[in-house]
């Protein structure tokens, strides 16, 4: 097992100075593009939305694509249940995110960028627009050519998947595309497009500010930097907390639990359920259990059947519905656990459903479809009795 | 630019394929079968059903072979435990979503889901059925029946309606478990912009989309001794029916089909080709009339290009999409409707039968013909001119139900009256055929000579290109037609409504350079019609087209104006071409419809 | 011609007639009309040169683009697992009680529609809800009474500090 580095609070995202003058951008656009890309690669920064693709590589691929019509999209469609960290960034330090987007646009050669904001965050639009207006003014003064536009979602979880998001931005149903081609090659309007999460852009911006060396002091070999955690459920400290990656889940529970924590759902409804007996052996980070930051704590008063039931109801509604494993699979998992509970199907039917969850993980079309069964298998495997009785 | 070859390994076999080749196509090259459902050769890639998954070395998840392009050095495995289990599971999930009434389903034994479920021996009870016990079937349309309980959401119909036909009457609606194939606001099919072309039916892998069936009504008529059942068969039926009854694609079964229908109990088996020849006479004359009115009389009301009107899917399309341009349509009824109007007048009179007892039935390659037969204006005989339009598929079913051993039937000839036809009538079944038949006649009418093409084969209007063009210069004309001397007649042929839209956009913009345009709603023309045997693809359509032209060349007469029964009809009964009686019985008008 | 036509045309003028302008147009129609009516969708289809079915198919994918009429104020109570744990049921019960409707219904005066919705991004402050775009968090039955009273009295409660 990789050594954990304990629980450390950090203050990179919210703490350091957020410039309404976009000083980091000013500094960055005087640097060589390749140098910035190399910095992001060297920083080991990985996407903060959950999938964890190396950000520097993404930028490098997009920069290497021919043509001068390219796009940068900020994925602010934070829809994973139990996730709200982007909300805090968007409300408190949107400059850092916008600055990160602008740096990205600079290095890949885009003059147009978008923020795809979930419909539920419509209330933020006036403030965000104000900040965008400010940005455009600053950019003009810097002679830096970039327009950033706000685009709204309208209540569809799957649009958090990058290709579904692009489809939605093109005015279509938010259905994930086949990959390849990946968005860095053929994205928005078929042009090279970088889609990154809100927090990823903030991190990229901060790497440009504090430098690679400072950044890699945080976290572990595979999980550089800090991470915002959205902490909710049975915890006296619900809220957004910035922690170093690579901690043991037991350290986390010691800090945020209520002394009776039974399970932690890491990564939202599409993530994994970790039972108490595994707290000590679970590392939060890309070497162990990666997460977009959602941490839901459940104490012993909670029924894991209800938890799972709630997740499955969510998925059968929010699956885009185009591919068989996800569309039909989600319905079958839900109907299946209900049937077992009502004794309409034998307990052994759980084994069939576990096999189904394996199929869903390997045969679904998109990353979300491949992860919707994670909560099912991890809850069922650890709480069989609660499913049956 | 030299095409780059990509080296891959599939199940241990090394091969080099073109860039952009999918894993599925690469596997086909080395005879490895991968099951598919949402994939269709005529349509863009979807990658939705996930039945075609394979393992690509180095990747955790499986890849949809239809949607994954090959990459250099790719190592693919199509037959591993992981692949088999996933495919079986996907099949089981689809079976749970599908209303498995296989024993009674119209598409039983011709259903892609059934085939795959059988191949993987899927237990119907693996998962819990998702079929709503209160499901309803949309039978609002004369042509198409939509049964969502059998739908597996592959979206082939939606892609067909959008990509091939540019109609977009069908859409995917909602998401998650509510996701379904829908019309605008889920309105009944007869209330939306559906053209009834039935191309969606031809590409539906299951029985979710089928034609409305009327063979039981026909059986009742056959069994009723008072009724005189007159049957006519469209040109393209004879080159496709065999596919349902044990013959290879492209077999001409004209004689056997006639024998079978007589055995079934039809009172008279006649040929729609007769009416096709008649159409050429009326439509050709109409075209010349329009030219004359414009060139000689300077009449500005007359519309050119003139558009053909044989294809009822096309007619409904233009009525919805270009309602202000209906004046371009030939006023000629389609051969089916000409035939029907004559069956209950001319035919009944000549045979001495009360027209009220005549049941006129058309066997068509078409779903839209059902709607056409039921258009309220189609009653110039004083009765509903055509009582029923049945598809090639329905006829195949009737032949099976009658216990006729089709494979070993002797041939027989069509009955008379209205059973004679020429090769020109036969080629109506293929895209370009109406144009070719018209040119063979019109050219000869105005010049007194045969069209200047080897063996009457007007090659520029043949083939499967979406839009074809040709021009013929009219020179050394007969006196009566001198006003056309030197005119270069420009024609075009379009098939598939996607191409019809291109043609019509030109007409709408006033930039159409043509005098006369043939439009068929279905890809390939009638041989690819919405009532033809399933499956369909480019190769099948090409074979049917070859058979159509072989039919033409096997005929003693190959020009419509040489049809002696047609000549007799005018002489003894109808009077002048385009005359008063002809107009009453053989011409029609069109209806403006909403575009939305 | 119906009244929606000039309105939709003005939106198409404002946002453009490309396919990518479809969602912004539909979003604005819902914000002002509280519904995507059949007529509105037909007009959008006409302006953007799409089929009506395409407009409907796209709209129906998105939970916030309703084709059934909703009230002036759409209340969306978060139904995530954390919301459930923190007392969502009491909140919904209270709303049903005050508004005298069930979840999914609209008050007869057309003022309120009550819905449950998936996670709205306030799991740290459950129970939560949106009224139109405005979030309300740390809800209690008592707060519900107060909030609804304000909406009933003078429409939108502009000065209410809804985010704690």
Coordinates of C-alpha atoms in Angstrom, one line a residue, chain B residues 279-572:
Chain B
X279 CA -49.1 7.1 -67.2
X280 CA -46.4 7.7 -69.8
X281 CA -48.9 8.5 -72.4
X282 CA -50.8 10.9 -70.2
X283 CA -47.7 12.4 -68.5
X284 CA -45.7 12.7 -71.7
X285 CA -48.5 14.5 -73.4
X286 CA -48.9 16.7 -70.4
X287 CA -45.2 17.6 -70.6
X288 CA -45.4 18.4 -74.3
X289 CA -48.6 20.4 -73.6
X290 CA -46.8 22.5 -70.9
X291 CA -43.9 23.1 -73.3
X292 CA -46.3 24.2 -76.0
X293 CA -48.2 26.5 -73.7
X294 CA -45.0 28.2 -72.6
X295 CA -43.1 28.3 -75.8
X296 CA -46.0 29.0 -78.3
X297 CA -48.7 30.6 -76.2
X298 CA -46.4 32.4 -73.8
X299 CA -48.5 31.3 -70.9
X300 CA -46.8 32.4 -67.7
X301 CA -49.0 30.4 -65.4
X302 CA -47.6 27.1 -66.5
X303 CA -44.9 25.6 -64.3
X304 CA -41.7 24.1 -65.3
X305 CA -40.0 21.9 -64.4
X306 CA -42.7 19.4 -64.4
X307 CA -42.3 16.9 -61.6
X308 CA -43.4 13.3 -61.7
X309 CA -46.3 12.2 -59.5
X310 CA -46.0 8.4 -59.2
X311 CA -44.5 8.2 -55.8
X312 CA -47.0 8.9 -53.0
X313 CA -44.3 9.3 -50.4
X314 CA -42.8 12.1 -52.6
X315 CA -46.3 13.6 -53.1
X316 CA -46.9 13.9 -49.3
X317 CA -43.4 15.2 -48.9
X318 CA -43.9 18.1 -51.3
X319 CA -47.4 18.8 -49.9
X320 CA -45.8 19.3 -46.5
X321 CA -42.5 20.8 -47.3
X322 CA -43.1 22.8 -50.5
X323 CA -46.9 23.5 -50.5
X324 CA -46.5 26.6 -52.7
X325 CA -45.0 24.6 -55.5
X326 CA -47.6 22.0 -56.1
X327 CA -48.2 23.5 -59.6
X328 CA -45.0 21.8 -60.7
X329 CA -46.4 18.4 -60.1
X330 CA -47.8 16.5 -63.0
X331 CA -51.5 16.1 -62.5
X332 CA -51.4 12.5 -63.5
X333 CA -52.4 10.0 -60.9
X334 CA -49.9 7.3 -60.1
X335 CA -50.3 4.0 -62.0
X336 CA -51.9 2.4 -58.9
X337 CA -54.7 5.0 -58.9
X338 CA -55.1 5.1 -62.7
X339 CA -55.5 1.4 -62.5
X340 CA -58.0 1.6 -59.7
X341 CA -60.1 4.2 -61.4
X342 CA -60.3 2.0 -64.6
X343 CA -60.9 -1.2 -62.7
X344 CA -64.2 0.0 -61.5
X345 CA -65.2 1.7 -64.8
X346 CA -63.7 0.5 -68.0
X347 CA -62.8 -3.0 -66.7
X348 CA -66.2 -3.6 -65.0
X349 CA -68.0 -2.4 -68.0
X350 CA -66.1 -4.6 -70.4
X351 CA -66.3 -7.6 -68.2
X352 CA -70.0 -7.0 -67.4
X353 CA -69.5 -6.8 -63.7
X354 CA -71.3 -4.5 -61.3
X355 CA -68.5 -2.1 -60.2
X356 CA -69.9 -2.3 -56.7
X357 CA -68.7 -5.9 -56.6
X358 CA -65.2 -5.2 -57.9
X359 CA -62.6 -5.2 -55.3
X360 CA -59.5 -3.6 -56.6
X361 CA -56.3 -4.4 -54.9
X362 CA -52.8 -3.3 -55.6
X363 CA -49.7 -5.2 -54.6
X364 CA -47.1 -2.5 -54.1
X365 CA -43.4 -2.2 -53.0
X366 CA -44.7 0.7 -50.9
X367 CA -46.1 1.8 -47.6
X368 CA -47.3 5.2 -48.8
X369 CA -49.6 3.5 -51.4
X370 CA -51.9 2.6 -48.5
X371 CA -52.4 6.2 -47.6
X372 CA -52.7 7.1 -51.3
X373 CA -55.5 4.6 -51.8
X374 CA -57.4 6.2 -49.0
X375 CA -57.0 9.8 -50.1
X376 CA -60.6 11.2 -50.1
X377 CA -60.2 12.5 -53.7
X378 CA -59.4 9.1 -55.1
X379 CA -62.9 8.1 -56.0
X380 CA -63.4 9.2 -59.6
X381 CA -64.9 5.8 -60.4
X382 CA -67.7 6.6 -58.1
X383 CA -66.3 4.2 -55.5
X384 CA -63.0 4.2 -53.6
X385 CA -60.8 3.5 -56.7
X386 CA -58.4 1.2 -54.9
X387 CA -59.8 -0.8 -52.0
X388 CA -56.5 -1.9 -50.6
X389 CA -52.8 -1.4 -51.2
X390 CA -50.8 -4.4 -50.0
X391 CA -47.0 -4.6 -49.7
X392 CA -44.7 -7.1 -51.3
X393 CA -44.3 -8.5 -47.8
X394 CA -48.0 -8.9 -47.3
X395 CA -48.3 -10.8 -50.5
X396 CA -45.4 -13.0 -49.4
X397 CA -47.3 -13.8 -46.2
X398 CA -50.5 -14.6 -48.2
X399 CA -48.6 -17.0 -50.4
X400 CA -47.2 -18.7 -47.4
X401 CA -50.6 -18.8 -45.7
X402 CA -52.2 -20.3 -48.8
X403 CA -49.7 -23.2 -48.6
X404 CA -48.4 -22.5 -52.1
X405 CA -45.1 -24.2 -52.9
X406 CA -43.7 -21.1 -54.5
X407 CA -40.3 -22.5 -55.3
X408 CA -41.7 -25.1 -57.6
X409 CA -44.5 -23.2 -59.3
X410 CA -44.9 -23.1 -63.0
X411 CA -45.1 -19.7 -64.7
X412 CA -48.2 -18.1 -66.0
X413 CA -49.2 -14.9 -67.8
X414 CA -51.2 -12.0 -66.6
X415 CA -54.9 -12.0 -67.4
X416 CA -56.5 -9.5 -69.7
X417 CA -58.0 -6.8 -69.8
X418 CA -55.3 -4.4 -68.5
X419 CA -52.7 -7.2 -68.3
X420 CA -50.5 -6.2 -71.2
X421 CA -47.4 -4.2 -70.5
X422 CA -44.1 -3.1 -72.1
X423 CA -40.5 -2.9 -70.8
X424 CA -41.1 0.8 -70.4
X425 CA -43.7 0.0 -67.7
X426 CA -41.4 -2.5 -66.1
X427 CA -38.6 0.0 -65.5
X428 CA -40.8 2.2 -63.4
X429 CA -39.6 0.1 -60.6
X430 CA -36.1 1.5 -60.7
X431 CA -34.9 5.0 -60.1
X432 CA -34.7 6.8 -63.5
X433 CA -37.2 4.3 -65.0
X434 CA -40.1 6.7 -65.3
X435 CA -37.8 9.2 -67.0
X436 CA -36.4 6.6 -69.4
X437 CA -39.9 5.4 -70.3
X438 CA -41.1 8.9 -70.8
X439 CA -38.1 9.8 -73.0
X440 CA -38.5 6.7 -75.1
X441 CA -42.0 7.8 -75.9
X442 CA -41.8 11.5 -76.0
X443 CA -38.8 11.6 -78.2
X444 CA -40.4 9.3 -80.7
X445 CA -43.6 11.2 -80.7
X446 CA -41.9 14.5 -81.6
X447 CA -39.2 13.1 -83.9
X448 CA -40.8 10.0 -85.3
X449 CA -37.5 8.2 -84.4
X450 CA -36.3 6.0 -81.6
X451 CA -34.3 7.7 -78.8
X452 CA -30.7 7.8 -79.9
X453 CA -29.4 5.3 -77.3
X454 CA -28.0 1.9 -77.9
X455 CA -30.8 -0.7 -77.4
X456 CA -33.0 2.0 -75.9
X457 CA -30.8 2.0 -72.8
X458 CA -30.8 5.7 -71.6
X459 CA -27.7 5.2 -69.4
X460 CA -27.4 8.7 -68.0
X461 CA -30.7 8.3 -66.0
X462 CA -29.8 4.8 -64.7
X463 CA -27.7 3.9 -61.7
X464 CA -27.8 4.8 -58.0
X465 CA -26.4 8.3 -57.9
X466 CA -28.7 10.4 -55.8
X467 CA -29.3 12.9 -58.5
X468 CA -28.8 12.2 -62.2
X469 CA -29.0 14.6 -65.1
X470 CA -29.4 14.2 -68.8
X471 CA -30.3 16.3 -71.8
X472 CA -31.5 15.5 -75.3
X473 CA -31.5 18.0 -78.2
X474 CA -34.7 17.9 -80.2
X475 CA -33.8 18.2 -83.9
X476 CA -35.5 17.4 -87.2
X477 CA -38.9 17.3 -85.6
X478 CA -42.2 16.3 -87.1
X479 CA -44.2 19.2 -88.4
X480 CA -46.6 19.2 -85.5
X481 CA -43.8 19.7 -83.1
X482 CA -41.6 22.2 -85.0
X483 CA -42.0 24.7 -82.1
X484 CA -39.6 22.5 -80.2
X485 CA -37.0 22.4 -82.9
X486 CA -33.5 22.9 -81.4
X487 CA -34.7 22.8 -77.8
X488 CA -32.4 20.9 -75.5
X489 CA -34.6 19.1 -73.1
X490 CA -33.0 18.9 -69.7
X491 CA -34.1 16.3 -67.2
X492 CA -33.1 15.2 -63.8
X493 CA -33.8 12.2 -61.6
X494 CA -33.8 12.1 -57.8
X495 CA -34.4 9.3 -55.4
X496 CA -34.5 9.4 -51.7
X497 CA -36.2 12.4 -50.2
X498 CA -32.9 13.9 -49.2
X499 CA -32.2 14.4 -52.9
X500 CA -35.7 15.5 -53.6
X501 CA -35.1 18.3 -51.2
X502 CA -32.0 19.5 -53.1
X503 CA -34.1 19.5 -56.3
X504 CA -36.9 21.4 -54.7
X505 CA -34.7 24.0 -53.1
X506 CA -33.6 24.8 -56.6
X507 CA -37.2 25.0 -57.8
X508 CA -38.0 27.2 -54.9
X509 CA -35.1 29.4 -55.6
X510 CA -36.1 29.6 -59.3
X511 CA -32.7 28.2 -60.3
X512 CA -33.8 24.8 -61.5
X513 CA -32.4 24.3 -65.0
X514 CA -34.7 21.4 -65.9
X515 CA -37.8 20.8 -67.9
X516 CA -38.8 17.5 -66.3
X517 CA -37.8 15.8 -63.1
X518 CA -38.5 12.3 -61.9
X519 CA -38.6 12.0 -58.1
X520 CA -39.0 8.8 -56.1
X521 CA -39.3 8.9 -52.4
X522 CA -37.3 5.8 -51.7
X523 CA -33.6 5.1 -52.3
X524 CA -33.2 3.2 -55.5
X525 CA -36.8 3.9 -56.5
X526 CA -39.6 1.5 -55.9
X527 CA -37.3 -1.5 -55.7
X528 CA -36.1 0.0 -52.4
X529 CA -39.7 0.8 -51.4
X530 CA -41.0 0.8 -47.8
X531 CA -43.0 -2.3 -48.6
X532 CA -40.2 -4.5 -49.9
X533 CA -38.7 -7.5 -48.3
X534 CA -36.3 -6.8 -45.4
X535 CA -33.3 -6.3 -45.1
X536 CA -32.3 -3.6 -47.6
X537 CA -28.9 -2.3 -48.5
X538 CA -27.1 -0.9 -51.5
X539 CA -26.1 -4.3 -52.8
X540 CA -29.6 -5.7 -52.6
X541 CA -31.0 -2.6 -54.2
X542 CA -28.5 -2.9 -57.1
X543 CA -29.4 -6.5 -57.7
X544 CA -33.1 -5.7 -57.8
X545 CA -32.4 -2.9 -60.3
X546 CA -30.4 -5.3 -62.5
X547 CA -33.4 -7.6 -62.5
X548 CA -35.7 -4.8 -63.5
X549 CA -33.6 -3.9 -66.5
X550 CA -33.4 -7.6 -67.4
X551 CA -37.2 -7.7 -67.2
X552 CA -37.3 -4.8 -69.7
X553 CA -35.0 -6.4 -72.2
X554 CA -37.0 -9.6 -72.0
X555 CA -40.1 -7.9 -73.2
X556 CA -41.2 -8.0 -76.8
X557 CA -42.3 -4.3 -76.6
X558 CA -40.3 -1.7 -74.8
X559 CA -42.1 1.5 -75.4
X560 CA -45.3 2.5 -73.7
X561 CA -47.0 3.8 -76.8
X562 CA -46.8 0.4 -78.3
X563 CA -49.0 -1.2 -75.7
X564 CA -51.9 -2.4 -77.7
X565 CA -54.3 -2.6 -74.8
X566 CA -53.5 1.0 -73.9
X567 CA -54.1 2.0 -77.5
X568 CA -57.4 0.1 -77.5
X569 CA -58.4 1.8 -74.2
X570 CA -58.2 5.2 -75.8
X571 CA -59.8 4.2 -79.0
X572 CA -62.7 2.3 -77.7

